[in-house]
mmCIF file of C-alpha atoms and ligand atoms in Angstrom:
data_model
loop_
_atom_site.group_PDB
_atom_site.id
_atom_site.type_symbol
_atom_site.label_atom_id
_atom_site.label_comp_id
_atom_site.label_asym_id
_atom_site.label_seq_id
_atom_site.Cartn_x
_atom_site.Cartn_y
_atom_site.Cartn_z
ATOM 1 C CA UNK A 1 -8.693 24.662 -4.364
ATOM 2 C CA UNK A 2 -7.749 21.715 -6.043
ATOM 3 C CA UNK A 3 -10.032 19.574 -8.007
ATOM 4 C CA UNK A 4 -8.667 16.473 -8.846
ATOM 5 C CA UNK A 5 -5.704 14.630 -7.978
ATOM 6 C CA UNK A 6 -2.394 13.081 -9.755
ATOM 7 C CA UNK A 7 -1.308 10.786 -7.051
ATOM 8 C CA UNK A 8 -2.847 9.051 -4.442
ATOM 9 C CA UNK A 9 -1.316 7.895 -0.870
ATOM 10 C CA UNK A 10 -2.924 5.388 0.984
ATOM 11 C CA UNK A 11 -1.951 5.433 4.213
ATOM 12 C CA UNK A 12 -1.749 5.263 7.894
ATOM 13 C CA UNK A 13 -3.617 8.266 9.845
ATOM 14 C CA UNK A 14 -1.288 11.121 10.492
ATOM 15 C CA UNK A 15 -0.609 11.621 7.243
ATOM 16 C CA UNK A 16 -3.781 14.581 6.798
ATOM 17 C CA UNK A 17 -1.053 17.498 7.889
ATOM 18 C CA UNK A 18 1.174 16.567 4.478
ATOM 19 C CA UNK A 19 -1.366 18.448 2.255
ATOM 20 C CA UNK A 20 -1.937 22.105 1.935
ATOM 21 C CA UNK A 21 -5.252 23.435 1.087
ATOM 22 C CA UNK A 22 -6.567 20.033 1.908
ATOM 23 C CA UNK A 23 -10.201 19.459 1.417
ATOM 24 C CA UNK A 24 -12.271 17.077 2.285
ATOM 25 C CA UNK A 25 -14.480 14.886 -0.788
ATOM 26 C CA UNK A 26 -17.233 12.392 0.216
ATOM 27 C CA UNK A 27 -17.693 9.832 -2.498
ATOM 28 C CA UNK A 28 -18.741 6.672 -3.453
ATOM 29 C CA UNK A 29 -17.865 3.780 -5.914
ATOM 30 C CA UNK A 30 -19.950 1.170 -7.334
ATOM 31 C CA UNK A 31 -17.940 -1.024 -4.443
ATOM 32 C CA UNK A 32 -19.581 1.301 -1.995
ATOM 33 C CA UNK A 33 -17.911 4.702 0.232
ATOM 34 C CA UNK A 34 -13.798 4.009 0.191
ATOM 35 C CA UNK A 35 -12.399 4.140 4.159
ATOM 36 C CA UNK A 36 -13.207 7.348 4.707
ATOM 37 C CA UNK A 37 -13.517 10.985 3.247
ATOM 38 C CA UNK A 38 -11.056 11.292 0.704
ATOM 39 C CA UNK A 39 -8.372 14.486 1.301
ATOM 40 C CA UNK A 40 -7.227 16.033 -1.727
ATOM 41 C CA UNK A 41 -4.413 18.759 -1.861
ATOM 42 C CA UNK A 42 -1.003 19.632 -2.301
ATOM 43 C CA UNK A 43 2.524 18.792 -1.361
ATOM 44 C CA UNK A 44 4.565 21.435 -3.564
ATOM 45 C CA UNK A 45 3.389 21.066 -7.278
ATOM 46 C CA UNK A 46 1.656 18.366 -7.013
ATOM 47 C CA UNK A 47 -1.891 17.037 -6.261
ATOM 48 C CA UNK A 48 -2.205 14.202 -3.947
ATOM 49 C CA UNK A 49 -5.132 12.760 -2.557
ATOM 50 C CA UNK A 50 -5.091 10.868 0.580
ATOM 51 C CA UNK A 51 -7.121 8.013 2.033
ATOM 52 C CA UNK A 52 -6.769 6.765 5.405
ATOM 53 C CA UNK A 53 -6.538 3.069 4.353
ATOM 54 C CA UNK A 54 -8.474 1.704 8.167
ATOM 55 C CA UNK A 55 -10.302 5.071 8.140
ATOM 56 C CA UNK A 56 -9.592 7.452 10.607
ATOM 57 C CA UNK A 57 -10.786 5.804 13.498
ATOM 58 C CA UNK A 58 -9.533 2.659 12.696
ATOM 59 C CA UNK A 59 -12.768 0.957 12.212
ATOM 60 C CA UNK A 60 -11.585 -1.659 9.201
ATOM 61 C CA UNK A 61 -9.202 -4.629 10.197
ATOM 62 C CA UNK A 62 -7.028 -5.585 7.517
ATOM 63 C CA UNK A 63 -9.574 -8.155 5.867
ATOM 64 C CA UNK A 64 -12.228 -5.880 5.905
ATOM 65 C CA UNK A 65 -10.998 -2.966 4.472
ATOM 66 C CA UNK A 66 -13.011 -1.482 1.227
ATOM 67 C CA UNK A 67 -9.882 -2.523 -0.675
ATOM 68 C CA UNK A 68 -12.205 -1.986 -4.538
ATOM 69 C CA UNK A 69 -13.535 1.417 -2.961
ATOM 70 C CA UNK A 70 -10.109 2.916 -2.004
ATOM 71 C CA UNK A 71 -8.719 2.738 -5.704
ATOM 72 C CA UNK A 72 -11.861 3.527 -7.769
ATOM 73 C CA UNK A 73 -12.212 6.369 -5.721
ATOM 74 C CA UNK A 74 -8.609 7.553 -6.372
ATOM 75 C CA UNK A 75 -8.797 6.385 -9.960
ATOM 76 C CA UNK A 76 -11.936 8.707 -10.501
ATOM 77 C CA UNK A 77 -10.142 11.874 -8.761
ATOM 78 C CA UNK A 78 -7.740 11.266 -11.538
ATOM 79 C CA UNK A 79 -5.078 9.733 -9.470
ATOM 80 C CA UNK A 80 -2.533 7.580 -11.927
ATOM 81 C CA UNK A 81 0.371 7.036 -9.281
ATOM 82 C CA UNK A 82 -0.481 5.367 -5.998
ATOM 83 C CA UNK A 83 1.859 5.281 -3.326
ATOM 84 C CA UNK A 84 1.224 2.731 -0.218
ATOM 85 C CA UNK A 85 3.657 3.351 3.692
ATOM 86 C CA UNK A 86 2.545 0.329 5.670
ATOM 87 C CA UNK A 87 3.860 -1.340 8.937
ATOM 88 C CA UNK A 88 5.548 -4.646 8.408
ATOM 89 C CA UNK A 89 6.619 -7.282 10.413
ATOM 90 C CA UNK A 90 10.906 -8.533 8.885
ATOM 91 C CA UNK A 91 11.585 -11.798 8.198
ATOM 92 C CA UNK A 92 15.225 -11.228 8.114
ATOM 93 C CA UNK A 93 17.567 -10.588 11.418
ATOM 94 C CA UNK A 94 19.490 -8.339 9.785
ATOM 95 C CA UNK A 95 16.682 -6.237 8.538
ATOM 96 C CA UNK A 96 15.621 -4.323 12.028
ATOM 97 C CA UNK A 97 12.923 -1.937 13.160
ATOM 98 C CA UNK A 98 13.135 1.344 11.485
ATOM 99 C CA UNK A 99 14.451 -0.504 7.903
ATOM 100 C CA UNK A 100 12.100 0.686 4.994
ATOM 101 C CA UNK A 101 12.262 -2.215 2.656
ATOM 102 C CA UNK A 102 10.544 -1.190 -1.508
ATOM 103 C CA UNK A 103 9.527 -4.959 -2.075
ATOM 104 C CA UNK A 104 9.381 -5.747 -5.757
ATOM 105 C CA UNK A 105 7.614 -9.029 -5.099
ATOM 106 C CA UNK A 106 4.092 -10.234 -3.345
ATOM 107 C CA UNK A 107 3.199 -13.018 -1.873
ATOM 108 C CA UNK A 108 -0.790 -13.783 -1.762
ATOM 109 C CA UNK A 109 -1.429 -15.581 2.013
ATOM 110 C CA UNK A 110 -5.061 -13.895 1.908
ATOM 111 C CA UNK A 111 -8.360 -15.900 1.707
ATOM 112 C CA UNK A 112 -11.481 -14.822 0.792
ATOM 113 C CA UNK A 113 -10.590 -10.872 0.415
ATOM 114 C CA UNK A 114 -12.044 -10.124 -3.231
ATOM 115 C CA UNK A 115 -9.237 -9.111 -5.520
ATOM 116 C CA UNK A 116 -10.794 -8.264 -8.888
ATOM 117 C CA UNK A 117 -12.763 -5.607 -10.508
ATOM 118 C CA UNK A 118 -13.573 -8.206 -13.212
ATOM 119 C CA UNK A 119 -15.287 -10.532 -11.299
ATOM 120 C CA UNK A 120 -18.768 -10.520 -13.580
ATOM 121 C CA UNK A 121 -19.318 -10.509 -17.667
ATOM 122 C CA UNK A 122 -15.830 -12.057 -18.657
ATOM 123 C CA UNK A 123 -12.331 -12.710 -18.009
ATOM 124 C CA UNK A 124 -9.657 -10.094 -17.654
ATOM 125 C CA UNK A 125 -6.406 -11.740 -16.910
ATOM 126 C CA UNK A 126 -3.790 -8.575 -15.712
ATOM 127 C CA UNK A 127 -0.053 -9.567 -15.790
ATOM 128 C CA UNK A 128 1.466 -9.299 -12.657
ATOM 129 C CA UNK A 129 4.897 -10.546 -12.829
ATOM 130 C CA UNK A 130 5.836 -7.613 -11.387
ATOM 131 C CA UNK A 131 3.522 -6.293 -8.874
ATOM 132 C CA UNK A 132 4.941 -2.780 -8.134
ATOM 133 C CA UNK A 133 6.255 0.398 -10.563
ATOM 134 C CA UNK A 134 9.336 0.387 -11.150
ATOM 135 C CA UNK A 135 9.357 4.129 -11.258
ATOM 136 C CA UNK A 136 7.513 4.270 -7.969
ATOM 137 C CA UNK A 137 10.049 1.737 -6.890
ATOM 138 C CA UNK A 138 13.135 3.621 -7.848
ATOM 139 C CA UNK A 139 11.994 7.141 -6.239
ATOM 140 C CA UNK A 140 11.330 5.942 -3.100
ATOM 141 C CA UNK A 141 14.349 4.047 -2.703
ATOM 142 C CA UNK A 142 15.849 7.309 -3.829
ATOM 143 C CA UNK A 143 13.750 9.071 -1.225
ATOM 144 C CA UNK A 144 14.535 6.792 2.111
ATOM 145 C CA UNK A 145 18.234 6.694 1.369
ATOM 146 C CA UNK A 146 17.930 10.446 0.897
ATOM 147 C CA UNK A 147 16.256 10.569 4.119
ATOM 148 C CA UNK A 148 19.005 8.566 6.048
ATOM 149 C CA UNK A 149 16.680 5.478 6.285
ATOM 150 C CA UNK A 150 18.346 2.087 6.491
ATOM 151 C CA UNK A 151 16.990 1.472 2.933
ATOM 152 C CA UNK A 152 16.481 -2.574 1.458
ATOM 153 C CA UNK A 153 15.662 -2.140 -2.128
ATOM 154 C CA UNK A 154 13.744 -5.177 -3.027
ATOM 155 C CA UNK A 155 12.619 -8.508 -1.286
ATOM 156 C CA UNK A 156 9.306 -10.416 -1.271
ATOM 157 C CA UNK A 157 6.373 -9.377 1.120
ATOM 158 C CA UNK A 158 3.733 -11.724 2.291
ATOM 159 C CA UNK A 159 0.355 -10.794 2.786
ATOM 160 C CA UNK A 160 -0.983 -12.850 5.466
ATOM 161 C CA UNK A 161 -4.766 -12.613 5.901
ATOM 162 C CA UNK A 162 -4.464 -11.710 9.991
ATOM 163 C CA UNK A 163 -5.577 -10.570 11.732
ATOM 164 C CA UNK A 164 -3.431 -12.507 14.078
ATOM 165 C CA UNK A 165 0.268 -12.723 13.644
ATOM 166 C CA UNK A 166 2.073 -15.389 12.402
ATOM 167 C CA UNK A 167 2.891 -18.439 14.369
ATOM 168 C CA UNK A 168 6.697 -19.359 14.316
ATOM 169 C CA UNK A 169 6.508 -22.101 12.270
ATOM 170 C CA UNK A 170 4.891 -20.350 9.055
ATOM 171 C CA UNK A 171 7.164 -17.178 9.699
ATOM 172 C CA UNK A 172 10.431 -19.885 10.140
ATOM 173 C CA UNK A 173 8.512 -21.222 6.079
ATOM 174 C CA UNK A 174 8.184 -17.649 4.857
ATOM 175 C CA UNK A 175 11.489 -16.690 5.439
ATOM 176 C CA UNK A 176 12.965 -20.499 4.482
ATOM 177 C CA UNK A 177 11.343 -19.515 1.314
ATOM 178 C CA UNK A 178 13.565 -15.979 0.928
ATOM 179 C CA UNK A 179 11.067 -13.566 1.558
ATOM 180 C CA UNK A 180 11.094 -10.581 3.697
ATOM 181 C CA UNK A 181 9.011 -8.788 5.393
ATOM 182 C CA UNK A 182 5.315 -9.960 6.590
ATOM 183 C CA UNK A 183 2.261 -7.293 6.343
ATOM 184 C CA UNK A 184 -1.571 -7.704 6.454
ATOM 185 C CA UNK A 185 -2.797 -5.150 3.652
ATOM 186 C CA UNK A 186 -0.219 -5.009 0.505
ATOM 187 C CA UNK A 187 -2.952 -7.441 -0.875
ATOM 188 C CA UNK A 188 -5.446 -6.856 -2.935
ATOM 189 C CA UNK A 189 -4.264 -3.502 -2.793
ATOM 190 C CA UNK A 190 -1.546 -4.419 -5.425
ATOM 191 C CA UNK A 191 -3.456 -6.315 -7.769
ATOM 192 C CA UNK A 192 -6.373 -4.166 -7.496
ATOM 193 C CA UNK A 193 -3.893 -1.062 -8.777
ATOM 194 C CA UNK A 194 -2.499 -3.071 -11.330
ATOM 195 C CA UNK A 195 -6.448 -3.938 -12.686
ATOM 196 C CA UNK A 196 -7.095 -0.127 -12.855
ATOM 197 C CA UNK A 197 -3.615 0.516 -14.802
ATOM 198 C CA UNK A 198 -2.150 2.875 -11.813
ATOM 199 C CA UNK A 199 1.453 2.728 -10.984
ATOM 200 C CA UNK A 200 1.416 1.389 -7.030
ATOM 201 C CA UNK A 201 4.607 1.028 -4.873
ATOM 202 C CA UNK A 202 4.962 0.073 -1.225
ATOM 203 C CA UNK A 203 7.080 2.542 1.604
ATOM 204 C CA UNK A 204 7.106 -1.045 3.949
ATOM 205 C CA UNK A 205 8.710 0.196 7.993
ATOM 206 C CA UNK A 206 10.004 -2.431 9.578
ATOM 207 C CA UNK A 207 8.159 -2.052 13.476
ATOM 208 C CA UNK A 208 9.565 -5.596 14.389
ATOM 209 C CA UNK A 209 11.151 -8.839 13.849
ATOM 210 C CA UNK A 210 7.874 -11.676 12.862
ATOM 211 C CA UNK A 211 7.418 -14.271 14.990
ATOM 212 C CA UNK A 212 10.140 -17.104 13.818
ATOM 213 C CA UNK A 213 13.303 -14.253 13.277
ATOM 214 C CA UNK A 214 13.360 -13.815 17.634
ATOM 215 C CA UNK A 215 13.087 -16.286 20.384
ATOM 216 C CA UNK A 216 11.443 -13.784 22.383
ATOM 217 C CA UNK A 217 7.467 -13.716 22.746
ATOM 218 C CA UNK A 218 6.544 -12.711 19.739
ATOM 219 C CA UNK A 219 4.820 -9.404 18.214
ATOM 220 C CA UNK A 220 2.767 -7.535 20.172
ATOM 221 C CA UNK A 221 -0.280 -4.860 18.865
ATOM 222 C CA UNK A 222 1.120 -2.661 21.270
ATOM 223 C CA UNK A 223 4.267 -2.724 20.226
ATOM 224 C CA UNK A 224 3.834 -1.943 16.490
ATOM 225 C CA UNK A 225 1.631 0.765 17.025
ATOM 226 C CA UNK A 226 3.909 2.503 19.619
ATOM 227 C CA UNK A 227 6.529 1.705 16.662
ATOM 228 C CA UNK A 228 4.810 3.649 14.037
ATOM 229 C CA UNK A 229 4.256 6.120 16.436
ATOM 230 C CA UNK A 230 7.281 7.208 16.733
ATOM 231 C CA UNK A 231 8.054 7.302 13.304
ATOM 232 C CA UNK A 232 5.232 8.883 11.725
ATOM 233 C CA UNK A 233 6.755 12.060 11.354
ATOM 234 C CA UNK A 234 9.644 10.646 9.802
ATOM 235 C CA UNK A 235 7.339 8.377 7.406
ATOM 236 C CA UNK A 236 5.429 11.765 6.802
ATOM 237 C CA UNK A 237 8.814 13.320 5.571
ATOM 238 C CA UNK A 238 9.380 9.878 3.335
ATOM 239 C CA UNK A 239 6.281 10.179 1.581
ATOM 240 C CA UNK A 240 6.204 13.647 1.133
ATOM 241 C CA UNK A 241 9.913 13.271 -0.511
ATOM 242 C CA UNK A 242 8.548 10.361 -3.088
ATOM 243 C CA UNK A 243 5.383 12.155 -4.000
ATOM 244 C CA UNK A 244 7.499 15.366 -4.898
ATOM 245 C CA UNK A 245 10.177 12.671 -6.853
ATOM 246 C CA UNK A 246 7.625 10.988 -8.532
ATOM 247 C CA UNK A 247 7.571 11.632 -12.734
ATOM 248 C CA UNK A 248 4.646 13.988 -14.402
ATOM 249 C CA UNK A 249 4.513 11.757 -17.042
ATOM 250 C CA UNK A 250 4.516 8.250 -16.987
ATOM 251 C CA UNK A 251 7.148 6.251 -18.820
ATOM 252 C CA UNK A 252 6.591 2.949 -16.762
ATOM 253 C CA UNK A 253 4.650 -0.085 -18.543
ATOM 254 C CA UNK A 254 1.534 0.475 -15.352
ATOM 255 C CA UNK A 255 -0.430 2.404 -17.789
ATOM 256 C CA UNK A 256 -0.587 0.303 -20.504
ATOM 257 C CA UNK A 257 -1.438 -2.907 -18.271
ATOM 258 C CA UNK A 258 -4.886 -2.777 -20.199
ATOM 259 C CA UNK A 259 -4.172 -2.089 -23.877
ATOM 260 C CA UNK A 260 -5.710 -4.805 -26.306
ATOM 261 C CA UNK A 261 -7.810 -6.608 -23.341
ATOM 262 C CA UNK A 262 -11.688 -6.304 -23.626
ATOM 263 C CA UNK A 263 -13.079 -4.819 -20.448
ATOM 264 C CA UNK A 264 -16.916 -5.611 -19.076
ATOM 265 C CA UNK A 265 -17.063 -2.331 -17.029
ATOM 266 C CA UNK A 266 -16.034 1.204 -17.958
ATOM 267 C CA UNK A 267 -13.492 2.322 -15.912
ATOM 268 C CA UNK A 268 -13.691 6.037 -14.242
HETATM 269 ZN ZN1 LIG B 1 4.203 2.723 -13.120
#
């Protein structure tokens, strides 16, 4: 039985089967229940817990998702490392469905989603010049190319607030602008690790080309889901691969994103 856990995934359902002697942990957060029980277990040495970022029935839509909840809850397990898979949409022909692009840059196209834990009782500013680990980064670009994925290291994802699609014109802007790849839930998630000093790094599939990349009729729901279908096992694999990879200690600068700033709430 394990008790606590040393790195968190939160991810797409499907992903319950990676841990052995998985068990299942109702909590809650001062930011109320996360998305769903939390699974805690194993993959090889190490202690992963897992939360099923829409829950498992799918009930949240990207803006609603208990975003605070998800990482206090890992955070108070004793999860320091946080990996994130997600679906994306590419903003780049040459970057197809089935590429697993490790952005190393975000680009906030939310409103309204809350993306602090230091909201009340004074100002924390976090830096966040670089969103992700660049530990986290560098194993699972180790991982996918290991794993025969088409692999982009780097690149700028945008974090549009959906939950519609984007129309051509602000997909033609996004990628004008360089960026990417085009998701719906990298952010707050990011920011929100970074505020609670965890390491956090994004496994981004490609499922299709956004909007302004094709002249054809767009991105369908049905067609990313049938996407990640197909390629859960293989994500499965991926993460499985990273969370083994990742270090037991952490050398990164995540952990000491707090050092010398006065906090107004104790952290778990
Ligand atoms: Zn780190």
């Amino acid at each position: 039985m394990v008790n606590s856990a040393e790195i968190g995934v939160i991810g797409g359902s499907g992903f319950y089967s990676l841990l052995d002697d998985a068990e299942e942990r109702v909590l809650t957060t001062p930011y109320g229940p996360p998305s769903d029980v939390v699974t805690v277990g194993r993959i090889g040495s190490r202690s992963v817990a897992f939360i099923p970022r829409h829950g498992r029935d799918h009930r949240f839509p990207p803006h609603d998702i208990p975003y605070r909840a998800n990482l206090w809850a890992l955070r108070s397990l004793g999860v320091r490392q946080v990996l994130a898979p997600s679906a994306v949409g590419s903003l780049r022909a040459e970057h197809g469905p089935g590429t697993i692009v490790i952005p190393d840059q975000i680009v906030d196209r939310t409103s309204g989603r809350v993306q602090t834990y230091y909201d009340k009782g004074g100002a924390v500013h976090v830096s966040f010049a670089d969103p992700y680990c660049p530990s986290g980064r560098a194993v699972a670009v180790a991982s996918a190319r290991s794993g025969g994925w088409e692999t982009v290291d780097g690149g700028a994802l945008v974090v549009i607030e959906g939950p519609r699609f984007s129309t051509r014109a602000e997909s033609r802007w996004f990628a004008s602008n360089g960026w990417t790849i085009v998701g719906m839930t990298g952010f707050p998630e990011a920011v929100l690790a970074r505020e609670l000093a965890l390491c956090y790094t994004t496994l981004s599939l490609v499922t299709d080309h956004d909007a302004g990349v094709e002249t054809g009729e767009g991105v369908t729901h049905e067609e990313v889901l049938e996407f990640f279908a197909q390629n859960v096992a293989r994500m499965r694999t991926l993460v499985s691969d990273a969370v083994q990879a990742l270090p037991a200690e952490r050398t990164c600068p995540c952990g000491s994103t707090l050092d010398g700033l006065k906090l107004p709430i104790e952290l778990p």
